[in-house]
Amino acid sequence: MMKMKSITCLIAVLLCVRTAASDSSVICELKDVPGNSNDWIVLKETLLGCWTNFTTRDNEREVHILNLLYTHDKNMFFALDVTAANPSVLIITSTATQTIQVVLQNNPAVKIVVTNGTSIKFFGSEPPEVVPSADGDSELLKWATDTYGGVTSFTTARHPSNVVFTGIPGTLFQRPSTCDLQPETPADKHFIKLDLHEPSDELQSCYMKHPGKQLHVINIPDDVKIRHVSVHLSSESKLLLRGPPNTEWKIHMDHGIQSWSNNPIIVNNRTVTRRENMTLSDDAGDIRQKVMKYFDGMSITSYSEIRLNVSHIQLWIRDNSSSSGPSEGPLTTPAPTSKSVAPFEMQLFSSPDFRSPLDSNSKVLSDKRVYAEISHPIMEGIPFSIEVIRCWVQSTPVVRKISLKEESCFNDCPNKLRFSFEMLQDLPSSSWDLECTVRLCFAPHKFCDKETQVKRNLQVKPYIPNANPCFEFGLSAVLGIAFGGFLIGVLLTGALWFIKIRTGHPVALGMRSAAAELSVLSLSGCPCGLTKRQPVPTHPSPSEDSSANASIGSTQSTPTSSMA
């Protein structure tokens, strides 16, 4: 009986293990990868494009095609800067049904045309010329080649936020003479800088650290249209690659690899035939079972699901086995960042009416309030607003965050934001760098441009309270007080003599002593001396000596008559 119970328990345990193996949660808990990049995997889309050395013969103009790709109706707004571009024709095309809002920084040497059917609105420029639309990228390339003699570049940008032409010509690089559309990344081109909106919910992944060789699993669900995947490996790893039918995997590496897939695999330009009868669904439980079968129960290092709806992508699988982080990545240098829609400017003021600007040499007492105004030069007539994310001051080597108070703008100032802040008292240096993180927001669609910094230097004069509560007088005030004291002394002396002559009795010396004290205090220029009583003179002046002695002797000899 006990034996039967043990067998029953063992069967139940095996069933639980089998059920757990078919459960997707056994692999690991998938989490969104912000920006499609983390320590172990990087996803980049590769869109069709080209870059040639073509220029027209008539006036040496370049011909560029910018294909705007939108997969949803959000963030249909971007800034286009062609101020540094070479003389050229820029053809803009898009299949988006919603109107695309564009803030343009124009260049008279650049002619902008838009294909018919592209819904686009330019701010800061006249409506562009409209050219016939074409059915597809190839047809547009053919039309541009027939019209201008060739095409310098074709660039596809999905949900751009900033597009900047740098002016670097294609003739400086080894470029082909004709435009053949090939998968490319925005970093492949030097003449144009693209800032794209970070995708969301397009890559989910999880990582389980364990010793030994790494096994990475990539799963592309069947409803995703990815068909061409380039995989770059930074270390020797094992791969299970699962994709929809007709998906092709290209693996780039310098070491051995063991890989399984339900699709064809090309390793270093050599095609590897897939295993016969290998069917693999996009269900995580089915993938888990195939891993147990083909890799002898090896533990999974990372599991990723990709839902980026483009035809070509690139993947970098990075070594995350050490605590120091990844050893390699898709870029050896930081990706270039383009400037914001236009530069912000900050001006400081000393008063809340914003009429007294502070120049670079002005010094502000550290107990005063400073008023700041941030402006943007291209917002006239466009529904933009400026947002201040945070501000701080740096007084080497101290950095302090400051609290802001928004100030009202009494006049009509749509391209300005005003605020004020209290100065800080305990910073070591008298030269401050005030820096704020700001961004530009487009009101109709609640879209905000990327954050950028605006900076301004401020000279500060430390406020030191006066420890002496006495008043300070100038030379003219001291002379006036001295003359007044002298005049009062003369009048009091005259009054004493008058009283003595009329009554025959001298007045007590306290009044004259008080007058002398007042005169001395007046000369000192400090009323604080009034709190200290000066000693009363014990010897009379020579002019009063004889009369004083006579009076004292008379009083002492006849006390009775004196009291009477």
Coordinates of C-alpha atoms in Angstrom, one line a residue:
M1 CA 0.0 0.0 0.0
M2 CA 2.8 2.4 0.9
K3 CA 4.6 1.5 -2.3
M4 CA 1.5 2.4 -4.4
K5 CA 1.2 5.7 -2.6
S6 CA 4.8 6.5 -3.4
I7 CA 4.4 5.7 -7.1
T8 CA 1.2 7.9 -7.2
C9 CA 3.1 10.8 -5.7
L10 CA 6.0 10.3 -8.1
I11 CA 3.6 10.4 -11.1
A12 CA 1.9 13.5 -9.7
V13 CA 5.3 15.2 -9.4
L14 CA 6.3 14.3 -12.9
L15 CA 3.0 15.6 -14.2
C16 CA 3.6 18.9 -12.4
V17 CA 7.0 19.2 -13.9
R18 CA 5.7 18.4 -17.3
T19 CA 2.9 21.0 -16.9
A20 CA 5.4 23.6 -15.7
A21 CA 7.7 22.9 -18.6
S22 CA 4.8 23.7 -21.0
D23 CA 4.0 26.9 -19.1
S24 CA 5.5 30.1 -20.6
S25 CA 6.2 31.5 -17.1
V26 CA 8.8 28.7 -16.6
I27 CA 11.1 30.5 -19.1
C28 CA 11.1 33.8 -17.3
E29 CA 8.8 36.8 -16.8
L30 CA 9.0 39.0 -19.9
K31 CA 9.5 42.7 -19.3
D32 CA 9.4 45.7 -21.7
V33 CA 12.8 46.9 -22.9
P34 CA 12.8 50.7 -23.0
G35 CA 14.4 52.0 -26.2
N36 CA 14.9 48.4 -27.4
S37 CA 18.2 48.2 -25.6
N38 CA 19.5 46.7 -22.4
D39 CA 22.5 44.8 -21.1
W40 CA 22.1 41.6 -23.1
I41 CA 20.1 42.6 -26.2
V42 CA 19.9 45.5 -28.6
L43 CA 17.3 45.8 -31.4
K44 CA 17.6 48.2 -34.3
E45 CA 15.4 48.5 -37.3
T46 CA 17.0 48.6 -40.7
L47 CA 14.9 50.4 -43.3
L48 CA 15.5 50.7 -47.0
G49 CA 17.7 53.5 -48.2
C50 CA 20.8 54.5 -50.2
W51 CA 23.5 57.1 -50.4
T52 CA 25.3 58.0 -53.6
N53 CA 27.8 60.6 -54.9
F54 CA 25.2 62.0 -57.4
T55 CA 24.9 65.8 -58.1
T56 CA 23.1 67.4 -60.9
R57 CA 25.1 68.8 -63.8
D58 CA 23.3 72.1 -64.2
N59 CA 24.0 73.8 -60.9
E60 CA 25.6 71.0 -58.8
R61 CA 22.6 70.3 -56.7
E62 CA 22.0 67.1 -54.6
V63 CA 18.7 65.2 -54.7
H64 CA 17.4 63.7 -51.5
I65 CA 14.3 61.7 -50.8
L66 CA 12.9 61.5 -47.3
N67 CA 10.3 58.8 -46.7
L68 CA 8.3 59.3 -43.5
L69 CA 7.0 56.1 -42.1
Y70 CA 4.3 56.1 -39.4
T71 CA 2.8 53.0 -37.9
H72 CA 0.3 54.8 -35.7
D73 CA -1.3 58.3 -35.4
K74 CA 0.8 59.5 -32.5
N75 CA 3.8 61.8 -32.6
M76 CA 3.1 62.9 -36.1
F77 CA 5.3 66.0 -35.6
F78 CA 9.0 66.7 -36.2
A79 CA 11.5 69.4 -36.8
L80 CA 13.3 69.7 -40.1
D81 CA 16.6 71.7 -40.2
V82 CA 18.2 72.3 -43.6
T83 CA 20.1 75.4 -42.8
A84 CA 23.5 73.7 -43.2
A85 CA 22.5 71.5 -46.2
N86 CA 24.2 71.8 -49.5
P87 CA 22.2 73.2 -52.5
S88 CA 19.7 70.4 -53.1
V89 CA 16.2 69.3 -53.9
L90 CA 14.5 67.5 -51.0
I91 CA 11.6 65.3 -51.9
I92 CA 9.3 64.4 -48.9
T93 CA 6.9 61.5 -49.2
S94 CA 4.7 59.5 -46.8
T95 CA 1.7 57.2 -46.9
A96 CA 0.3 58.4 -43.6
T97 CA -3.3 59.4 -43.7
Q98 CA -3.1 62.0 -40.9
T99 CA -1.5 65.4 -41.4
I100 CA 2.2 65.6 -40.4
Q101 CA 3.2 68.8 -38.6
V102 CA 6.7 70.1 -39.5
V103 CA 8.6 73.0 -38.0
L104 CA 11.0 74.0 -40.7
Q105 CA 14.3 75.9 -40.5
N106 CA 14.7 76.8 -44.1
N107 CA 17.5 77.4 -46.5
P108 CA 17.0 79.3 -49.8
A109 CA 19.5 76.9 -51.4
V110 CA 17.2 73.9 -50.6
K111 CA 14.1 73.4 -52.7
I112 CA 11.5 71.3 -50.9
V113 CA 8.9 69.4 -52.8
V114 CA 6.2 67.0 -51.5
T115 CA 4.6 64.1 -53.4
N116 CA 0.9 64.3 -54.2
G117 CA -1.1 62.6 -51.5
T118 CA 1.4 63.3 -48.7
S119 CA -0.5 65.2 -46.0
I120 CA 2.0 67.6 -44.5
K121 CA 1.8 71.1 -43.0
F122 CA 4.9 73.3 -42.6
F123 CA 5.3 76.0 -40.0
G124 CA 7.6 78.9 -40.7
S125 CA 7.6 78.4 -44.5
E126 CA 5.5 78.8 -47.6
P127 CA 3.6 75.7 -48.9
P128 CA 6.1 73.6 -50.8
E129 CA 5.8 72.5 -54.5
V130 CA 3.7 69.3 -55.0
V131 CA 5.0 66.7 -57.4
P132 CA 3.2 63.6 -58.8
S133 CA 3.0 60.7 -56.4
A134 CA 4.5 57.4 -57.1
D135 CA 3.3 53.9 -56.4
G136 CA 6.0 52.6 -54.1
D137 CA 9.6 53.4 -53.4
S138 CA 11.0 52.0 -56.6
E139 CA 8.6 54.1 -58.7
L140 CA 9.5 57.2 -56.8
L141 CA 13.2 56.5 -57.4
K142 CA 12.5 56.1 -61.1
W143 CA 10.6 59.4 -61.3
A144 CA 13.3 61.3 -59.5
T145 CA 16.0 59.8 -61.7
D146 CA 14.1 60.7 -64.8
T147 CA 13.4 64.2 -63.6
Y148 CA 16.8 65.2 -62.0
G149 CA 19.2 62.7 -63.6
G150 CA 19.7 60.7 -60.4
V151 CA 19.2 60.5 -56.6
T152 CA 21.8 61.4 -54.0
S153 CA 20.1 59.7 -51.1
F154 CA 16.9 57.8 -50.1
T155 CA 16.2 57.8 -46.3
T156 CA 13.4 56.2 -44.5
A157 CA 12.6 57.6 -41.0
R158 CA 10.0 56.0 -38.8
H159 CA 8.4 58.5 -36.4
P160 CA 11.1 61.1 -36.5
S161 CA 11.4 63.9 -33.9
N162 CA 14.3 65.8 -35.5
V163 CA 15.8 65.6 -38.9
V164 CA 19.0 67.7 -39.5
F165 CA 21.0 67.9 -42.7
T166 CA 24.7 68.4 -41.8
G167 CA 26.0 69.5 -45.2
I168 CA 28.6 66.6 -45.5
P169 CA 28.6 65.8 -49.2
G170 CA 28.6 62.2 -50.5
T171 CA 31.7 62.8 -52.6
L172 CA 33.8 62.8 -49.5
F173 CA 33.1 59.1 -49.1
Q174 CA 33.4 56.1 -51.3
R175 CA 29.8 56.0 -52.5
P176 CA 28.1 54.3 -55.5
S177 CA 26.9 56.3 -58.4
T178 CA 23.3 54.8 -58.5
C179 CA 20.8 54.4 -55.8
D180 CA 20.0 50.7 -55.0
L181 CA 17.8 50.4 -52.0
Q182 CA 19.4 48.3 -49.3
P183 CA 18.6 47.8 -45.6
E184 CA 20.4 50.4 -43.5
T185 CA 20.4 52.1 -40.1
P186 CA 20.3 55.9 -39.6
A187 CA 23.9 55.8 -38.2
D188 CA 25.1 54.7 -41.6
K189 CA 24.8 58.2 -43.1
H190 CA 26.9 61.2 -42.1
F191 CA 25.0 63.9 -44.1
I192 CA 21.8 63.5 -42.1
K193 CA 21.1 63.1 -38.4
L194 CA 17.9 61.5 -37.2
D195 CA 16.3 61.5 -33.8
L196 CA 13.5 58.9 -33.8
H197 CA 10.8 58.5 -31.1
E198 CA 11.6 55.6 -28.9
P199 CA 9.4 52.6 -29.7
S200 CA 7.4 50.9 -26.9
D201 CA 6.1 47.4 -26.4
E202 CA 8.2 46.2 -29.4
L203 CA 10.8 44.2 -27.5
Q204 CA 10.2 42.2 -24.4
S205 CA 12.9 40.2 -22.8
C206 CA 14.2 38.5 -19.6
Y207 CA 17.5 37.2 -18.4
M208 CA 18.5 34.4 -16.1
K209 CA 22.2 34.4 -15.0
H210 CA 23.8 30.9 -14.7
P211 CA 27.3 29.5 -15.1
G212 CA 28.4 27.8 -18.3
K213 CA 27.6 28.5 -22.0
Q214 CA 24.8 31.0 -22.8
L215 CA 21.7 30.0 -24.6
H216 CA 19.6 32.8 -26.2
V217 CA 16.1 32.3 -27.5
I218 CA 14.6 34.8 -30.0
N219 CA 10.9 34.5 -30.8
I220 CA 9.2 36.5 -33.6
P221 CA 5.4 35.9 -33.4
D222 CA 3.6 34.9 -36.7
D223 CA 1.6 38.2 -36.8
V224 CA 4.8 40.3 -37.1
K225 CA 6.0 41.1 -40.6
I226 CA 9.8 40.9 -39.9
R227 CA 11.4 38.7 -42.6
H228 CA 15.1 39.6 -42.5
V229 CA 17.1 39.5 -39.3
S230 CA 20.8 40.2 -38.8
V231 CA 22.2 38.8 -35.6
H232 CA 25.6 40.0 -34.2
L233 CA 27.2 37.9 -31.4
S234 CA 29.8 39.2 -29.0
S235 CA 30.8 35.8 -27.5
E236 CA 30.4 32.1 -28.1
S237 CA 26.7 31.3 -27.5
K238 CA 24.0 28.9 -28.5
L239 CA 20.9 30.2 -30.3
L240 CA 17.3 29.1 -30.9
L241 CA 15.8 31.4 -33.5
R242 CA 12.1 31.2 -34.2
G243 CA 10.3 33.3 -36.8
P244 CA 7.3 33.3 -39.1
P245 CA 7.5 31.4 -42.4
N246 CA 9.9 32.9 -45.0
T247 CA 12.0 34.6 -42.3
E248 CA 15.8 34.6 -43.0
W249 CA 18.4 34.8 -40.2
K250 CA 21.9 36.2 -40.9
I251 CA 24.4 35.5 -38.1
H252 CA 27.6 37.5 -37.9
M253 CA 30.3 36.2 -35.5
D254 CA 34.0 35.2 -35.3
H255 CA 33.7 32.0 -33.3
G256 CA 31.8 28.7 -33.3
I257 CA 28.1 28.6 -32.8
Q258 CA 25.4 26.0 -32.4
S259 CA 22.0 27.3 -33.6
W260 CA 18.5 25.8 -34.3
S261 CA 15.7 27.5 -36.2
N262 CA 12.6 26.8 -38.1
N263 CA 13.9 29.2 -40.8
P264 CA 16.9 29.3 -43.0
I265 CA 20.1 30.5 -41.3
I266 CA 23.1 32.2 -43.1
V267 CA 26.3 32.1 -41.0
N268 CA 29.1 34.4 -42.3
N269 CA 27.5 34.4 -45.8
R270 CA 27.1 30.6 -45.9
T271 CA 23.6 29.1 -45.9
V272 CA 22.9 26.5 -43.3
T273 CA 20.0 24.2 -44.2
R274 CA 17.4 24.0 -41.4
R275 CA 16.6 20.7 -39.7
E276 CA 14.1 18.6 -41.5
N277 CA 10.6 18.4 -40.0
M278 CA 11.4 21.0 -37.4
T279 CA 8.1 22.8 -36.7
L280 CA 8.1 25.4 -34.0
S281 CA 5.1 27.6 -33.0
D282 CA 5.4 31.0 -31.4
D283 CA 4.0 29.7 -28.1
A284 CA 6.5 30.0 -25.3
G285 CA 5.6 26.6 -23.9
D286 CA 6.3 24.9 -27.2
I287 CA 9.7 26.8 -27.5
R288 CA 10.6 25.6 -24.0
Q289 CA 10.0 22.0 -25.0
K290 CA 12.1 22.3 -28.1
V291 CA 14.9 23.8 -26.0
M292 CA 14.8 20.8 -23.7
K293 CA 14.9 18.5 -26.8
Y294 CA 17.5 20.0 -29.0
F295 CA 19.8 21.4 -26.3
D296 CA 19.6 18.4 -23.8
G297 CA 17.8 20.4 -21.1
M298 CA 20.3 23.3 -21.1
S299 CA 19.2 26.3 -19.1
I300 CA 17.9 29.3 -21.1
T301 CA 20.0 32.5 -20.6
S302 CA 17.7 35.0 -22.2
Y303 CA 14.3 34.8 -23.8
S304 CA 13.1 37.7 -26.1
E305 CA 10.0 38.4 -28.1
I306 CA 10.1 41.0 -30.9
R307 CA 7.0 42.7 -32.3
L308 CA 8.6 45.5 -34.4
N309 CA 6.6 45.6 -37.6
V310 CA 9.3 46.3 -40.1
S311 CA 10.7 44.0 -42.7
H312 CA 14.4 44.2 -41.7
I313 CA 15.9 44.3 -38.2
Q314 CA 19.4 44.0 -36.6
L315 CA 20.0 42.3 -33.2
W316 CA 23.1 42.4 -31.0
I317 CA 23.3 39.6 -28.4
R318 CA 25.8 40.8 -25.7
D319 CA 27.7 39.0 -23.0
N320 CA 26.0 39.8 -19.7
S321 CA 27.7 37.0 -17.7
S322 CA 30.0 39.3 -15.7
S323 CA 28.9 41.9 -13.1
S324 CA 30.8 44.6 -15.0
G325 CA 28.1 44.6 -17.7
P326 CA 28.2 44.1 -21.5
S327 CA 31.6 44.0 -23.2
E328 CA 30.4 44.9 -26.7
G329 CA 27.5 46.7 -28.4
P330 CA 26.2 47.8 -31.7
L331 CA 28.0 51.2 -31.5
T332 CA 31.6 51.8 -30.4
T333 CA 30.9 55.6 -30.0
P334 CA 27.8 57.4 -28.7
A335 CA 25.3 58.0 -31.4
P336 CA 25.2 61.6 -32.7
T337 CA 22.4 63.7 -31.3
S338 CA 20.8 66.4 -33.3
K339 CA 20.0 69.8 -31.9
S340 CA 16.5 70.7 -30.8
V341 CA 14.0 72.4 -33.0
A342 CA 15.7 75.7 -32.3
P343 CA 18.0 77.1 -29.6
F344 CA 16.5 78.3 -26.4
E345 CA 17.6 81.6 -24.8
M346 CA 17.7 82.6 -21.1
Q347 CA 17.7 86.2 -19.9
L348 CA 17.9 87.2 -16.2
F349 CA 16.3 90.2 -14.6
S350 CA 16.6 92.0 -11.3
S351 CA 12.9 93.0 -10.9
P352 CA 9.5 91.3 -11.3
D353 CA 8.6 93.7 -14.1
F354 CA 11.2 92.1 -16.3
R355 CA 12.5 95.5 -17.5
S356 CA 16.0 95.5 -16.0
P357 CA 18.1 92.8 -17.7
L358 CA 21.3 91.6 -16.0
D359 CA 24.4 91.6 -18.2
S360 CA 27.3 89.3 -17.8
N361 CA 29.1 91.7 -15.4
S362 CA 26.2 92.5 -13.2
K363 CA 26.4 91.3 -9.6
V364 CA 23.4 90.3 -7.6
L365 CA 23.3 90.2 -3.8
S366 CA 22.8 86.7 -2.6
D367 CA 19.7 87.8 -0.5
K368 CA 17.8 89.0 -3.6
R369 CA 15.3 87.2 -5.8
V370 CA 16.3 86.6 -9.4
Y371 CA 13.8 86.6 -12.3
A372 CA 14.4 84.6 -15.4
E373 CA 12.8 84.5 -18.9
I374 CA 13.3 81.6 -21.3
S375 CA 12.4 82.3 -24.9
H376 CA 12.2 80.4 -28.2
P377 CA 12.8 82.2 -31.5
I378 CA 10.5 80.3 -33.9
M379 CA 7.2 80.1 -32.1
E380 CA 5.5 83.2 -33.5
G381 CA 2.0 82.1 -34.6
I382 CA 2.6 78.5 -33.7
P383 CA 0.8 76.9 -30.8
F384 CA 3.9 75.9 -28.8
S385 CA 4.6 76.1 -25.1
I386 CA 7.8 75.9 -23.1
E387 CA 8.1 73.6 -20.2
V388 CA 10.9 73.8 -17.5
I389 CA 11.6 70.3 -16.1
R390 CA 14.2 71.3 -13.5
C391 CA 16.9 74.0 -12.7
W392 CA 20.1 73.9 -10.7
V393 CA 23.1 76.1 -10.0
Q394 CA 26.7 75.1 -10.0
S395 CA 29.2 76.9 -7.9
T396 CA 32.3 74.9 -8.3
P397 CA 32.4 72.2 -7.0
V398 CA 28.9 72.4 -5.5
V399 CA 25.7 71.7 -7.5
R400 CA 22.4 72.6 -5.9
K401 CA 18.8 72.2 -7.2
I402 CA 16.7 75.3 -6.9
S403 CA 12.9 75.8 -6.4
L404 CA 11.1 77.8 -9.1
K405 CA 8.1 80.0 -8.9
E406 CA 6.3 80.7 -12.2
E407 CA 5.8 84.3 -12.9
S408 CA 2.8 85.7 -14.9
C409 CA 3.4 87.2 -18.3
F410 CA 1.3 90.4 -18.3
N411 CA 1.9 91.1 -22.0
D412 CA 1.3 88.8 -24.9
C413 CA 4.4 86.6 -25.0
P414 CA 3.6 83.2 -26.5
N415 CA 7.2 82.2 -27.0
K416 CA 8.4 83.0 -23.5
L417 CA 8.3 81.4 -20.0
R418 CA 9.0 83.4 -16.9
F419 CA 9.9 82.3 -13.4
S420 CA 11.9 83.4 -10.4
F421 CA 13.9 81.8 -7.7
E422 CA 15.5 82.6 -4.3
M423 CA 19.3 82.9 -4.3
L424 CA 21.3 80.4 -2.2
Q425 CA 23.4 81.7 0.7
D426 CA 26.0 79.1 1.3
L427 CA 27.7 78.5 -2.1
P428 CA 31.5 78.8 -2.2
S429 CA 32.0 80.7 -5.4
S430 CA 30.8 84.1 -6.6
S431 CA 30.3 82.9 -10.2
W432 CA 27.3 80.7 -10.7
D433 CA 26.2 78.7 -13.7
L434 CA 22.4 78.6 -13.8
E435 CA 21.2 75.6 -16.0
C436 CA 17.7 74.4 -16.8
T437 CA 16.3 71.4 -18.5
V438 CA 13.6 72.5 -20.9
R439 CA 11.5 71.2 -23.7
L440 CA 9.2 72.5 -26.4
C441 CA 5.6 71.2 -26.5
F442 CA 3.2 71.3 -29.4
A443 CA -0.3 72.0 -28.0
P444 CA -2.7 70.4 -30.4
H445 CA -1.3 66.9 -30.1
K446 CA 0.3 67.2 -26.7
F447 CA 3.6 66.3 -28.2
C448 CA 6.8 67.4 -26.6
D449 CA 10.2 67.7 -28.2
K450 CA 13.2 66.1 -26.5
E451 CA 14.7 67.7 -23.4
T452 CA 17.5 70.1 -23.8
Q453 CA 19.6 72.4 -21.6
V454 CA 19.8 76.2 -21.5
K455 CA 22.6 77.8 -19.5
R456 CA 23.4 81.3 -18.2
N457 CA 26.2 82.6 -16.0
L458 CA 25.4 84.7 -13.0
Q459 CA 27.8 86.8 -10.9
V460 CA 26.9 86.9 -7.2
K461 CA 27.9 89.3 -4.4
P462 CA 27.6 87.7 -1.0
Y463 CA 25.2 89.5 1.4
I464 CA 26.9 90.3 4.8
P465 CA 24.6 91.8 7.5
N466 CA 26.1 94.8 9.3
A467 CA 27.0 93.7 12.9
N468 CA 27.2 97.3 14.2
P469 CA 23.7 98.7 14.8
C470 CA 25.1 102.3 15.0
F471 CA 24.3 104.7 12.2
E472 CA 27.1 105.6 9.8
F473 CA 27.4 109.3 8.8
G474 CA 29.3 111.0 6.1
L475 CA 31.7 113.9 6.5
S476 CA 29.1 116.6 6.0
A477 CA 26.8 115.0 8.5
V478 CA 29.6 114.8 11.1
L479 CA 30.5 118.4 10.6
G480 CA 26.8 119.4 10.9
I481 CA 26.4 117.5 14.1
A482 CA 29.6 118.9 15.6
F483 CA 28.5 122.5 14.8
G484 CA 25.1 121.8 16.3
G485 CA 26.7 120.4 19.5
F486 CA 29.0 123.5 19.7
L487 CA 26.0 125.8 19.3
I488 CA 24.0 123.9 22.0
G489 CA 27.0 124.2 24.4
V490 CA 27.3 128.0 23.9
L491 CA 23.6 128.5 24.5
L492 CA 23.6 126.3 27.7
T493 CA 26.7 128.1 29.0
G494 CA 24.9 131.5 28.4
A495 CA 21.8 130.2 30.2
L496 CA 23.9 129.2 33.2
W497 CA 25.5 132.6 33.5
F498 CA 22.1 134.3 33.1
I499 CA 20.6 132.2 35.9
K500 CA 23.6 132.9 38.2
I501 CA 23.5 136.7 37.6
R502 CA 19.7 136.9 38.2
T503 CA 19.5 134.6 41.3
G504 CA 23.0 134.8 42.8
H505 CA 23.0 130.9 43.0
P506 CA 24.8 128.7 40.5
V507 CA 22.9 125.9 38.7
A508 CA 23.9 122.3 39.3
L509 CA 26.6 121.2 37.0
G510 CA 24.6 118.2 35.7
M511 CA 23.0 120.2 32.9
R512 CA 26.3 121.4 31.6
S513 CA 27.7 117.9 32.0
A514 CA 24.8 116.6 29.9
A515 CA 25.4 119.2 27.3
A516 CA 29.0 118.2 27.2
E517 CA 28.1 114.6 26.9
L518 CA 25.6 115.3 24.0
S519 CA 28.4 117.3 22.3
V520 CA 30.8 114.4 22.6
L521 CA 28.2 111.9 21.4
S522 CA 27.3 114.1 18.5
L523 CA 31.0 114.2 17.4
S524 CA 31.1 110.4 17.6
G525 CA 28.2 110.0 15.2
C526 CA 26.9 106.9 17.1
P527 CA 23.8 107.0 19.3
C528 CA 24.8 103.7 20.8
G529 CA 27.0 105.7 23.2
L530 CA 23.9 107.0 24.9
T531 CA 23.6 103.7 26.7
K532 CA 26.8 104.4 28.6
R533 CA 26.7 107.2 31.1
Q534 CA 29.8 109.4 31.0
P535 CA 31.4 110.2 34.5
V536 CA 30.3 113.5 36.0
P537 CA 33.3 115.9 36.4
T538 CA 34.4 116.2 40.0
H539 CA 36.3 119.5 39.6
P540 CA 34.6 122.7 38.6
S541 CA 35.9 124.9 35.9
P542 CA 38.3 127.7 36.9
S543 CA 35.7 130.3 36.1
E544 CA 33.3 128.9 38.8
D545 CA 35.8 127.9 41.4
S546 CA 35.6 130.8 43.9
S547 CA 31.8 131.2 43.8
A548 CA 31.4 127.5 44.3
N549 CA 33.6 127.4 47.3
A550 CA 31.9 130.3 48.9
S551 CA 28.5 128.8 48.4
I552 CA 29.6 125.4 49.9
G553 CA 31.2 127.2 52.9
S554 CA 28.1 129.3 53.6
T555 CA 25.9 126.2 53.5
Q556 CA 28.1 124.3 55.9
S557 CA 28.3 127.2 58.4
T558 CA 24.6 128.0 58.5
P559 CA 22.6 124.8 57.8
T560 CA 19.4 126.1 59.4
S561 CA 19.1 129.3 57.4
S562 CA 20.0 127.4 54.2
M563 CA 17.1 124.9 54.7
A564 CA 14.8 127.9 55.4

